[in-house]
mmCIF file of C-alpha atoms in Angstrom:
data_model
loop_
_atom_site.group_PDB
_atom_site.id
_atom_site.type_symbol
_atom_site.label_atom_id
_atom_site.label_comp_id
_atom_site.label_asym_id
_atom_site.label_seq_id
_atom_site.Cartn_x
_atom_site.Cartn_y
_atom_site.Cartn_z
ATOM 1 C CA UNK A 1 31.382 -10.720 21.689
ATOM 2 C CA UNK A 2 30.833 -13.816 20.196
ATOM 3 C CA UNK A 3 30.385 -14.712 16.600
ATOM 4 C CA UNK A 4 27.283 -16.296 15.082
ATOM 5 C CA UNK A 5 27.232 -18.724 12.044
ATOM 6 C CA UNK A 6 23.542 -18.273 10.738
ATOM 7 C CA UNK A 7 22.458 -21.008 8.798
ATOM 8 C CA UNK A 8 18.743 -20.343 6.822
ATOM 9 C CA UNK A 9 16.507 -23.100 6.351
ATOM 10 C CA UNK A 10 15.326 -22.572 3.106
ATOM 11 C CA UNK A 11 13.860 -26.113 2.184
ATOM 12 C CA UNK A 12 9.861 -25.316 2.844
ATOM 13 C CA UNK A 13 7.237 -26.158 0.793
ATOM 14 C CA UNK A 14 4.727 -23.239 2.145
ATOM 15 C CA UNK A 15 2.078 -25.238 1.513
ATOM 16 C CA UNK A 16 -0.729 -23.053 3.325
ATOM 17 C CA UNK A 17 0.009 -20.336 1.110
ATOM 18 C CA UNK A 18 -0.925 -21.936 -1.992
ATOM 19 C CA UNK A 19 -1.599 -20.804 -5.129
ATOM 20 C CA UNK A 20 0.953 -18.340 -4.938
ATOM 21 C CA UNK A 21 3.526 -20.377 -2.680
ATOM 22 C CA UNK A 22 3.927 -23.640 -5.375
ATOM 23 C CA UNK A 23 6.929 -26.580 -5.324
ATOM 24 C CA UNK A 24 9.274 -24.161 -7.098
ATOM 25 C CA UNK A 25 8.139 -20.882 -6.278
ATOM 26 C CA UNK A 26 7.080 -21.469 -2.127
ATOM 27 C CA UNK A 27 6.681 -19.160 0.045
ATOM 28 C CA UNK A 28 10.258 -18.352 1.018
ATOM 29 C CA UNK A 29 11.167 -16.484 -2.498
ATOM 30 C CA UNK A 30 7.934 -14.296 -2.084
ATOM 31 C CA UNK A 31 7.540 -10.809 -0.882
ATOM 32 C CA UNK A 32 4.459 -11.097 1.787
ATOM 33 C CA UNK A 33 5.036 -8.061 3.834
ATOM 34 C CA UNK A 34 5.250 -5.219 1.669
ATOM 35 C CA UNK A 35 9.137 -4.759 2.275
ATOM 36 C CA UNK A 36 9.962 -5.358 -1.648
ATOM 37 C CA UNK A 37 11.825 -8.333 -0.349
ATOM 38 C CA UNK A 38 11.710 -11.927 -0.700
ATOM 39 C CA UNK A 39 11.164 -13.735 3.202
ATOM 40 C CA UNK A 40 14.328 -15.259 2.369
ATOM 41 C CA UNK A 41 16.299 -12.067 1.070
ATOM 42 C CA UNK A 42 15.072 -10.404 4.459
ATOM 43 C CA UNK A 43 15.959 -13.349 6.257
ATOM 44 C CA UNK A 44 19.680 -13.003 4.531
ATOM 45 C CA UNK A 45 19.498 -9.421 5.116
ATOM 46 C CA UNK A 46 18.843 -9.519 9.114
ATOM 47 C CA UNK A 47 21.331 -12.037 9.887
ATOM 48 C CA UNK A 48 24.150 -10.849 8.024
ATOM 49 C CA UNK A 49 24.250 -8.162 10.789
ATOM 50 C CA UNK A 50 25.191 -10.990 13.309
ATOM 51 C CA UNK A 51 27.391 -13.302 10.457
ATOM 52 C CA UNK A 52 29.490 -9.817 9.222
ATOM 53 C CA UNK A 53 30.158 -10.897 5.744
ATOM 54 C CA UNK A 54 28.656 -13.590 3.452
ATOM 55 C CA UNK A 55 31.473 -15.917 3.815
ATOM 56 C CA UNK A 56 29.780 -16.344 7.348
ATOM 57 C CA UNK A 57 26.597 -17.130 6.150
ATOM 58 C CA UNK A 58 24.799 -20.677 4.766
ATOM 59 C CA UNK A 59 21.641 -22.032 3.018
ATOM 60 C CA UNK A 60 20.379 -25.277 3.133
ATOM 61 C CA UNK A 61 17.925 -25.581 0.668
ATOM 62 C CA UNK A 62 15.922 -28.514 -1.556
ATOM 63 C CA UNK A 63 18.092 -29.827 -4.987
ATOM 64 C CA UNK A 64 14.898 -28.076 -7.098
ATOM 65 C CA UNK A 65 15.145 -25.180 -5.228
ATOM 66 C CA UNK A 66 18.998 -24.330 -5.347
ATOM 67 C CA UNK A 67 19.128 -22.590 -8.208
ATOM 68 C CA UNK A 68 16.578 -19.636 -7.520
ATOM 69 C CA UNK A 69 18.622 -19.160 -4.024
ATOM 70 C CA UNK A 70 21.883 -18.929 -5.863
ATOM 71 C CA UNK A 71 19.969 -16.153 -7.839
ATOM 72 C CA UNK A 72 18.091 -14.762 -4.850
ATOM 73 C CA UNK A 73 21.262 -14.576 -2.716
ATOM 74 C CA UNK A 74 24.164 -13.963 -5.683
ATOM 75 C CA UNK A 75 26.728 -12.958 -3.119
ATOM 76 C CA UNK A 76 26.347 -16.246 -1.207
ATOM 77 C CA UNK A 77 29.360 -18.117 -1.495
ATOM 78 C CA UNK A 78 28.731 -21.605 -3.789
ATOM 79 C CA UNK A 79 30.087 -23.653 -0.900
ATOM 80 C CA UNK A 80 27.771 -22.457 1.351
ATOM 81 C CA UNK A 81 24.613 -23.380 -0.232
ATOM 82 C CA UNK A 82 24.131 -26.935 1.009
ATOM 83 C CA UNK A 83 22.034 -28.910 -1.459
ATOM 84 C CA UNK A 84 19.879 -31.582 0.208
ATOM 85 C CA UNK A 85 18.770 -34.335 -2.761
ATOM 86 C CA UNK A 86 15.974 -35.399 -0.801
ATOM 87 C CA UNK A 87 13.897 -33.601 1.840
ATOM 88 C CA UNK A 88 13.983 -35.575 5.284
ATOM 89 C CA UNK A 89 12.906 -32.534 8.031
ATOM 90 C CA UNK A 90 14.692 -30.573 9.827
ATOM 91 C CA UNK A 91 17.311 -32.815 11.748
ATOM 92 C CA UNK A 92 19.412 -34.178 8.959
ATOM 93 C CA UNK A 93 19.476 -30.586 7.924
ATOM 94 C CA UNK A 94 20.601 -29.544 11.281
ATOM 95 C CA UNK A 95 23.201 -32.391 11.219
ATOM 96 C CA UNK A 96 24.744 -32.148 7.776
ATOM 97 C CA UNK A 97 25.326 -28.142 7.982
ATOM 98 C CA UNK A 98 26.411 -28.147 11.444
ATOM 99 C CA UNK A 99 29.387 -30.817 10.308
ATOM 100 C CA UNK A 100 29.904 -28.655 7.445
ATOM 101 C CA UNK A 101 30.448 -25.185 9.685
ATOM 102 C CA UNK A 102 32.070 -27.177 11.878
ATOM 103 C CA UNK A 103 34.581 -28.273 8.808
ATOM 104 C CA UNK A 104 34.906 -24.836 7.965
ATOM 105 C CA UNK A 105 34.990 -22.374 10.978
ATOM 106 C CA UNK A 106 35.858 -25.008 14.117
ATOM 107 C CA UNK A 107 34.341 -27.097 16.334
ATOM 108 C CA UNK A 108 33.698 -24.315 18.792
ATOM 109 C CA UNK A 109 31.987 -22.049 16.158
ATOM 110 C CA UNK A 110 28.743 -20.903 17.320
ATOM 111 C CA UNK A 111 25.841 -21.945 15.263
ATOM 112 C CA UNK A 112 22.366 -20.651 14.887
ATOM 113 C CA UNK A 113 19.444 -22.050 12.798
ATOM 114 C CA UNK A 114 16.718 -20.034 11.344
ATOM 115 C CA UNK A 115 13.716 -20.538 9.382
ATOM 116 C CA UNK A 116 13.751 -18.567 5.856
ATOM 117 C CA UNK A 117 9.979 -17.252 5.962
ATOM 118 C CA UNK A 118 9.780 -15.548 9.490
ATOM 119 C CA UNK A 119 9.086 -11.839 10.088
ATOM 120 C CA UNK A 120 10.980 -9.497 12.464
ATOM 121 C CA UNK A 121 9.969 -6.494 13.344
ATOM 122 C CA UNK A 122 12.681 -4.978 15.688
ATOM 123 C CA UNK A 123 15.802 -5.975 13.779
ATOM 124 C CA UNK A 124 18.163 -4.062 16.672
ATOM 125 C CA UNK A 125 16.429 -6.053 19.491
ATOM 126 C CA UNK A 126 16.603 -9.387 17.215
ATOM 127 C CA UNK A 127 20.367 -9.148 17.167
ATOM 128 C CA UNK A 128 21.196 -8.183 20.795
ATOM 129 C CA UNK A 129 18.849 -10.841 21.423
ATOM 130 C CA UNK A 130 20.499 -13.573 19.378
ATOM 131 C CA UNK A 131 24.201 -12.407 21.222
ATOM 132 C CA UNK A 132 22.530 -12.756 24.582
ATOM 133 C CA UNK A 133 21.678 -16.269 23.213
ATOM 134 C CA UNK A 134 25.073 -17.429 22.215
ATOM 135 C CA UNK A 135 26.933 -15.907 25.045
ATOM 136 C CA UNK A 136 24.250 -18.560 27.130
ATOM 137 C CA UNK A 137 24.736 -20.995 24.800
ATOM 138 C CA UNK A 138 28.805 -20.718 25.084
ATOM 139 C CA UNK A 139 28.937 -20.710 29.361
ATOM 140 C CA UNK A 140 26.614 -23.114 29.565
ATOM 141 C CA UNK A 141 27.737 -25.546 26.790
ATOM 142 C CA UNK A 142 23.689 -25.304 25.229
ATOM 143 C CA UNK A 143 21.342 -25.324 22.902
ATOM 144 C CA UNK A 144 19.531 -22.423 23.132
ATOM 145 C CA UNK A 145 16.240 -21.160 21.648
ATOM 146 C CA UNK A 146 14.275 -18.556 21.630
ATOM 147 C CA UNK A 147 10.956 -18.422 22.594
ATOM 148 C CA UNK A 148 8.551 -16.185 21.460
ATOM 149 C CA UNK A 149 6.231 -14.664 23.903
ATOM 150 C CA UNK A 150 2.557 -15.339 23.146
ATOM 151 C CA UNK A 151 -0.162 -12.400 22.553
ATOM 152 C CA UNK A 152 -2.948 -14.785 22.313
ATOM 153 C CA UNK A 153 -3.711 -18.304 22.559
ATOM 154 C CA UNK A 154 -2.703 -19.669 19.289
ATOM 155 C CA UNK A 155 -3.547 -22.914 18.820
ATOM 156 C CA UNK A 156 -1.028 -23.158 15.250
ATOM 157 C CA UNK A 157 2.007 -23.166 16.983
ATOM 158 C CA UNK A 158 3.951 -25.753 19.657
ATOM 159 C CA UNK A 159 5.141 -24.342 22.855
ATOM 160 C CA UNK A 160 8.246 -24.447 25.292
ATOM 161 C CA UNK A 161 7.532 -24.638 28.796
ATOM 162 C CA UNK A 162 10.453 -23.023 30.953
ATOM 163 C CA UNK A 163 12.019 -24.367 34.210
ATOM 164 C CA UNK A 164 13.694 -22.149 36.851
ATOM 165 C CA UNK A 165 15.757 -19.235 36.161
ATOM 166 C CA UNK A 166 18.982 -19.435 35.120
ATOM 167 C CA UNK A 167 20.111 -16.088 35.198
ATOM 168 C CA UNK A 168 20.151 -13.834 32.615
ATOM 169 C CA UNK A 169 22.455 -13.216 29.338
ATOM 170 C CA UNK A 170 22.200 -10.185 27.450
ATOM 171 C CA UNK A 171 19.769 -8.276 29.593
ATOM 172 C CA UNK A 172 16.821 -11.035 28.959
ATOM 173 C CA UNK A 173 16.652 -14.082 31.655
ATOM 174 C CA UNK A 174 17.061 -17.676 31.011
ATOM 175 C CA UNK A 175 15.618 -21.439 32.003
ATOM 176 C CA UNK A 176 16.016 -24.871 31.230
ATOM 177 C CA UNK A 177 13.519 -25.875 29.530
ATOM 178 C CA UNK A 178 10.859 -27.992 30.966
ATOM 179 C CA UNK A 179 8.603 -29.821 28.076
ATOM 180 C CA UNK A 180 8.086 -29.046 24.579
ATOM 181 C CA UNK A 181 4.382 -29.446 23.701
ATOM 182 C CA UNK A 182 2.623 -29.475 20.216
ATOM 183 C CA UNK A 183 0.099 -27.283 19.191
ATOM 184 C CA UNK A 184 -2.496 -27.245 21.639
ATOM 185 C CA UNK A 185 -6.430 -26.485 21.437
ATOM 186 C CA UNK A 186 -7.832 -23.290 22.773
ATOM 187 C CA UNK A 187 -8.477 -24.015 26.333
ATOM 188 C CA UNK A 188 -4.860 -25.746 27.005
ATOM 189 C CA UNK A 189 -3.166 -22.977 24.866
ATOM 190 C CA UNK A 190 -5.017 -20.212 27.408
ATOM 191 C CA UNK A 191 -3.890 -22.314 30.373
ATOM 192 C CA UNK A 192 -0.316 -22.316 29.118
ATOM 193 C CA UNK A 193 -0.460 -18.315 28.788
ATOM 194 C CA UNK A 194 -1.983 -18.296 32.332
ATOM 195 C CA UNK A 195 0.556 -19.767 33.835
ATOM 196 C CA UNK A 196 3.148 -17.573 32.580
ATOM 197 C CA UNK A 197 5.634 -20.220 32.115
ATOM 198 C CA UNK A 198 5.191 -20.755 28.265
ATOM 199 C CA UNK A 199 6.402 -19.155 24.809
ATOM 200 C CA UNK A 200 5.899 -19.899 21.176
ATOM 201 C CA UNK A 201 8.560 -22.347 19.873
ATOM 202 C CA UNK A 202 10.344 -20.194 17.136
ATOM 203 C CA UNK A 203 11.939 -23.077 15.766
ATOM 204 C CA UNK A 204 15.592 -20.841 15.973
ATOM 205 C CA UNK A 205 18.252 -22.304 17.713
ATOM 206 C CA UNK A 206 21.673 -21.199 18.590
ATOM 207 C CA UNK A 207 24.313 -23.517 20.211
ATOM 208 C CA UNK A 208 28.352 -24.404 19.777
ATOM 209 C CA UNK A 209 28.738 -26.926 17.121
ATOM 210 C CA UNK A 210 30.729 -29.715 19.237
ATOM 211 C CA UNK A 211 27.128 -29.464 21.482
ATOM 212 C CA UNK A 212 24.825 -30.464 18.894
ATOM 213 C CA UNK A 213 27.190 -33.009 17.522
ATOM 214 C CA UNK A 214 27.426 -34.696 20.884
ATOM 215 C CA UNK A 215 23.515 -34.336 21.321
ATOM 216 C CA UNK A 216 23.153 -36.121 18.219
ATOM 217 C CA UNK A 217 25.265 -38.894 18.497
ATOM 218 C CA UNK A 218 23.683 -39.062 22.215
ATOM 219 C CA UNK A 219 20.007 -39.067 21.057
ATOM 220 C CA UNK A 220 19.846 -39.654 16.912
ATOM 221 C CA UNK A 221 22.880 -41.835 16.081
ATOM 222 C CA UNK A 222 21.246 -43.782 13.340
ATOM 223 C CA UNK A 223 20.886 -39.910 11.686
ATOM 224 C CA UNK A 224 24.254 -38.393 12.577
ATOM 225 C CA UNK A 225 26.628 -41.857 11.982
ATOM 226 C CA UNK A 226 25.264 -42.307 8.063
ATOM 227 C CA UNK A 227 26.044 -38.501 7.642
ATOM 228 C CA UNK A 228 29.594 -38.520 9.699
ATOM 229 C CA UNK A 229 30.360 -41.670 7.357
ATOM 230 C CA UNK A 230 28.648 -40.540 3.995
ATOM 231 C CA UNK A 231 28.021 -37.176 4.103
ATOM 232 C CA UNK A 232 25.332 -35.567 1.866
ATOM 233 C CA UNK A 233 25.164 -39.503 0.029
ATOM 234 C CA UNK A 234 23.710 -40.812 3.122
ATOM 235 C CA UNK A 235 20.106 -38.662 2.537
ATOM 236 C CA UNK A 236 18.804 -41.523 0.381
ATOM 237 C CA UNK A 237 18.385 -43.916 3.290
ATOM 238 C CA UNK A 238 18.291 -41.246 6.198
ATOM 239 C CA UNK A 239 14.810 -40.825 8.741
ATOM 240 C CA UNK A 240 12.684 -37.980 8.684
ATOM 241 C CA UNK A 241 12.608 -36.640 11.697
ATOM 242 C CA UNK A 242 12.294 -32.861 13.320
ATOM 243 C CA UNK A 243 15.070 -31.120 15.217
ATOM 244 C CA UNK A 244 12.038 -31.266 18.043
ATOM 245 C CA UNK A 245 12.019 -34.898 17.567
ATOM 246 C CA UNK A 246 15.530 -35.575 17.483
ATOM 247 C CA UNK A 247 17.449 -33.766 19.872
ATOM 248 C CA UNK A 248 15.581 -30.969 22.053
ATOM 249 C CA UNK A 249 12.945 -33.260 23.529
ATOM 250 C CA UNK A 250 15.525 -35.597 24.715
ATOM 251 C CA UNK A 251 18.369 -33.239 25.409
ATOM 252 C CA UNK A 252 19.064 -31.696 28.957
ATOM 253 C CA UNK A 253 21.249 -29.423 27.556
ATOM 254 C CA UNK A 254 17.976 -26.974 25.863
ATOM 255 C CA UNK A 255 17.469 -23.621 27.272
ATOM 256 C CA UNK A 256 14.857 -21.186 26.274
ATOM 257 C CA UNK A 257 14.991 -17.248 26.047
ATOM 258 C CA UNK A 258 11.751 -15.903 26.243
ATOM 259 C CA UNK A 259 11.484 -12.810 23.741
ATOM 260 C CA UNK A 260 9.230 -10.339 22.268
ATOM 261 C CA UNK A 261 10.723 -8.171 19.058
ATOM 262 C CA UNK A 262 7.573 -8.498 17.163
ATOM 263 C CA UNK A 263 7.686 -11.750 15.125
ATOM 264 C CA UNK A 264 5.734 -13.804 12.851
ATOM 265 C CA UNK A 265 5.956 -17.320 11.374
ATOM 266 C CA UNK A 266 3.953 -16.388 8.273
ATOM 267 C CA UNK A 267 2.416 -19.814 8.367
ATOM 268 C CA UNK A 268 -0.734 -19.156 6.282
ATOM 269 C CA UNK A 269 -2.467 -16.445 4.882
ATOM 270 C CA UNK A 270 -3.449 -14.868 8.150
ATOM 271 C CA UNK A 271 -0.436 -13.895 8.886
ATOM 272 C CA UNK A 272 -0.608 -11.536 5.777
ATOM 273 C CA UNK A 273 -3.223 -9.733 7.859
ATOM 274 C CA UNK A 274 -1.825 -9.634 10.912
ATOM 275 C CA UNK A 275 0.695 -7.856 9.164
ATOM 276 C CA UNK A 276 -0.791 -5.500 7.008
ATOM 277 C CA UNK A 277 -3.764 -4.690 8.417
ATOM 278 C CA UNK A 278 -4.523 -1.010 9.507
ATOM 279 C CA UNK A 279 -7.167 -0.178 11.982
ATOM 280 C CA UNK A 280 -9.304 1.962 9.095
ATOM 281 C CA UNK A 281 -8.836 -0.828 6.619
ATOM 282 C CA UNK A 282 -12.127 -3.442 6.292
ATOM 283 C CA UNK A 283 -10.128 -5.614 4.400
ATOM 284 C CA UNK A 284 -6.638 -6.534 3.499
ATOM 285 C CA UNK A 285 -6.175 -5.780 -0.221
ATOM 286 C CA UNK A 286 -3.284 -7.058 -2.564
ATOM 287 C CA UNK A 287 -5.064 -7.288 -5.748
ATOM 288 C CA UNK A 288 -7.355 -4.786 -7.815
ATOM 289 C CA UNK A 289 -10.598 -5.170 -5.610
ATOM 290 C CA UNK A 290 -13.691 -3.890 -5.209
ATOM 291 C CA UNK A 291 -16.250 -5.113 -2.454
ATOM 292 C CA UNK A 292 -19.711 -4.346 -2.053
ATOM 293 C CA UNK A 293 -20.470 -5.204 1.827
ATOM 294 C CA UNK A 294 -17.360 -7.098 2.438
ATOM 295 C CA UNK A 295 -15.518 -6.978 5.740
ATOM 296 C CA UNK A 296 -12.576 -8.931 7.922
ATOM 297 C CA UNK A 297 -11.498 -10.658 4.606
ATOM 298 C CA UNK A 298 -8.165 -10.832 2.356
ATOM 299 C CA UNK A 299 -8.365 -10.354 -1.144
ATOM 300 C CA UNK A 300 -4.701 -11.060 -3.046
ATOM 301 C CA UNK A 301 -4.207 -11.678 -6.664
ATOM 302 C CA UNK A 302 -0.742 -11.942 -8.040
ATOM 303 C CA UNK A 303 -1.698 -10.044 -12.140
ATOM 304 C CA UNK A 304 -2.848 -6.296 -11.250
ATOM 305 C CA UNK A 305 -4.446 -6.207 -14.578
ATOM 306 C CA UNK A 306 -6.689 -8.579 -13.105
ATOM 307 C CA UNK A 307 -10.027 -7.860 -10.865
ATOM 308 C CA UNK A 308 -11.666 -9.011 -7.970
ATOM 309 C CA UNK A 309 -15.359 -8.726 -6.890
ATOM 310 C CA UNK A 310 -16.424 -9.735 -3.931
ATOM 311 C CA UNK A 311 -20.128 -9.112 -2.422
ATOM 312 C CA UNK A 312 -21.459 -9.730 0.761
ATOM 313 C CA UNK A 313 -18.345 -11.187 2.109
ATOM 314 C CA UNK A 314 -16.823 -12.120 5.699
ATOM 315 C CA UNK A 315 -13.768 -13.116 7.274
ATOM 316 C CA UNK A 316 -13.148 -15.059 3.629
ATOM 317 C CA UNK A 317 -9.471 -15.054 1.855
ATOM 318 C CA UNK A 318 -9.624 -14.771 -1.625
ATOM 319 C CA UNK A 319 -6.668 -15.641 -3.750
ATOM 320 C CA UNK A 320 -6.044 -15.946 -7.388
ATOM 321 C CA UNK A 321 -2.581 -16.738 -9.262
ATOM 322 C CA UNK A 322 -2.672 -17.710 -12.567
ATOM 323 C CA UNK A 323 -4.405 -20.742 -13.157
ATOM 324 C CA UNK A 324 -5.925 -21.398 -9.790
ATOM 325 C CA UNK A 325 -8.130 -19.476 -7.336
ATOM 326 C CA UNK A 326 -8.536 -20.045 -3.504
ATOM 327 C CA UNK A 327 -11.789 -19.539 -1.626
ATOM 328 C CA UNK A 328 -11.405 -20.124 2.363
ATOM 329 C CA UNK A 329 -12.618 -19.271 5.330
ATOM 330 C CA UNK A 330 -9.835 -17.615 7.555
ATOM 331 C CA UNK A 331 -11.042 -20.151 10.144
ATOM 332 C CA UNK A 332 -10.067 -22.665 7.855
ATOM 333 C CA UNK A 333 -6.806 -21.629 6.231
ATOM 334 C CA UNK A 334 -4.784 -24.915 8.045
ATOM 335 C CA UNK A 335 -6.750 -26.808 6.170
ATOM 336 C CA UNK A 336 -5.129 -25.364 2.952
ATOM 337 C CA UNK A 337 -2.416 -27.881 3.120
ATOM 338 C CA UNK A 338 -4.962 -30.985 2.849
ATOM 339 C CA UNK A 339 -6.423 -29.592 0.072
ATOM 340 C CA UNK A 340 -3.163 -29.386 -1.476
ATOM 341 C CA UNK A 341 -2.187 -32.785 -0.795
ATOM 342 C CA UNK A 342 -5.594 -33.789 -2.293
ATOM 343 C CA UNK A 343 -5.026 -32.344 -5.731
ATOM 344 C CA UNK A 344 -1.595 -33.316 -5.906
ATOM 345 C CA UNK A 345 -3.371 -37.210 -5.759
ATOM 346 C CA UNK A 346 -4.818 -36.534 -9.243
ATOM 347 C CA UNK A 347 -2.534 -36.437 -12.233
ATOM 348 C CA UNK A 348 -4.269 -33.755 -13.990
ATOM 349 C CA UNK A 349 -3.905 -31.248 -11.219
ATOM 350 C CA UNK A 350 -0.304 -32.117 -10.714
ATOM 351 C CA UNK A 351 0.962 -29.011 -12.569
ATOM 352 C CA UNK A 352 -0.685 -26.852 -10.504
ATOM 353 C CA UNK A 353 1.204 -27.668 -7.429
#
């Protein structure tokens, strides 16, 4: 069998979930499912099935957010928290901890990359998954991901399109992949499902380290030279620039897995629904609430001393932390992270970010 390294991005701002998600408190060090976990303590939790012991597992995290992993995660060893000064995407972070595994367990270690605020519900099926993955990933010298397969036409997420079959590797088949696409509207993201030949990018990737080194110097030198030559010091002058970007649009070497264990990306405050909601429920409540004729809507507050009235409400989300409250139509909750970026313009709403 072989052995994963899981590395957890950890550096997001969670912007959609604002008020509660904030630049030192996002979304990652929340509990948004109801487990009594963080997202990135169940994250840690999940994968150290695959890593064995916490000398197998890494963070890399934002400098202003190191501190509350180190206390989230106090068995994670201090040389595996990777500290990025500045925050330039996810490539740089892809290229600086894959060097530093590589340092540490071997060119040939297996590495996988996963976001710290997704939700899995089939942890069992999630693993034999992910060893299906690097066993492809080892015999066919790739970068693999897994793709999630769609229940509806989302139009929030970018998708993989998948080439011919390329057998199959742990029970579940594999393809080169064909295209990545961004996030489509309606009508192309209901052809895509059609056609039967596309899954949700889940932005986790597993692949041998010497692959993604060579991919990098292949496709992004001017990211992966500054880091080979600097290390972490070369972040001041390095690009931002996706893993998407980078390395898997360009690479031939990307083959998708298309899954289905139950998973979410938590990406806004839908997803709290989507989670929690029960068929007898009207709303989804996480706050002291009482509604006269309201229906569809999310109500969350972070003080249970506090109350929330709502009256004559629909499909609305409703959140109050502190010193800020959200109103927003669940049609509308992408739009969350514009608003954001519009009070952070103003000096005197700066501390509320």
């Amino acid at each position: 069998m072989v052995k994963i390294i899981p590395v957890i991005l950890a550096g997001g701002k969670g912007e959609r979930f604002w008020p509660v998600s904030r630049l030192k408190r996002p979304k990652q060090f929340l509990c948004l499912d109801g487990s009594g976990q963080s997202l990135l303590q169940s994250t840690a939790t999940r994968l150290l099935a695959l890593a064995d012991d916490w000398n197998s597992l890494w963070v890399i995290t934002a400098a202003h957010l190191a501190d509350e992993v180190r206390q989230q995660l106090p068995h994670l060893p201090e040389e595996n928290l990777l500290v990025e000064p500045q925050g330039r995407d996810t490539a740089p972070a892809v290229a600086w901890a894959t060097l530093e595994v590589a340092k540490k367990h071997g060119q040939d270690a297996v590495v996988g990359f996963f976001p710290a605020d997704h939700w899995i519900a089939d942890q069992d099926r999630f693993c034999q998954t992910l060893r299906g993955a690097a066993d492809l990933a080892v015999s066919q010298g790739a970068i693999a991901t897994l793709g999630i397969t769609p229940t509806y036409p989302a139009t929030g997420y970018g998708y993989i399109e998948q080439g011919d079959d390329a057998g199959s590797y742990g029970g579940l088949n594999a393809y080169p992949v064909s295209r990545f696409t961004e996030k489509p509207d309606k009508d192309t993201a209901e052809g895509f499902i059609a056609s039967g030949r596309f899954s949700w990018n889940s932005g986790m990737f597993i692949f041998p380290a010497e692959v993604m080194l060579h991919e990098l110097k292949t496709h992004a030198p001017e990211l992966i030279n500054p880091i080979l030559e600097q290390g972490v010091d070369a972040y001041a002058h390095l690009p931002k620039l996706s893993i998407d970007y980078a390395v898997m649009e360009k690479t031939d070497r990307a083959y998708v897995m298309p899954v289905a264990f139950g998973w979410d990306d938590l990406g806004d405050w839908n997803a709290v629904e989507r989670l929690l909601k029960q068929p007898t429920d009207q709303n989804v409540e996480l706050a002291t609430h009482v509604g006269l004729d309201t229906t569809g809507s999310i109500v969350y507050a972070s003080d249970p001393d506090e109350i929330v009235v709502t009256i004559g409400l629909e499909d609305i989300v409703v959140v109050r932390d502190g010193n800020a409250t959200l109103i927003v139509r669940k049609d509308r909750t992408q739009d969350i992270k514009q608003a954001v970026k519009q009070i952070g313009a103003e000096d005197r709403f700066k501390h509320l970010l």
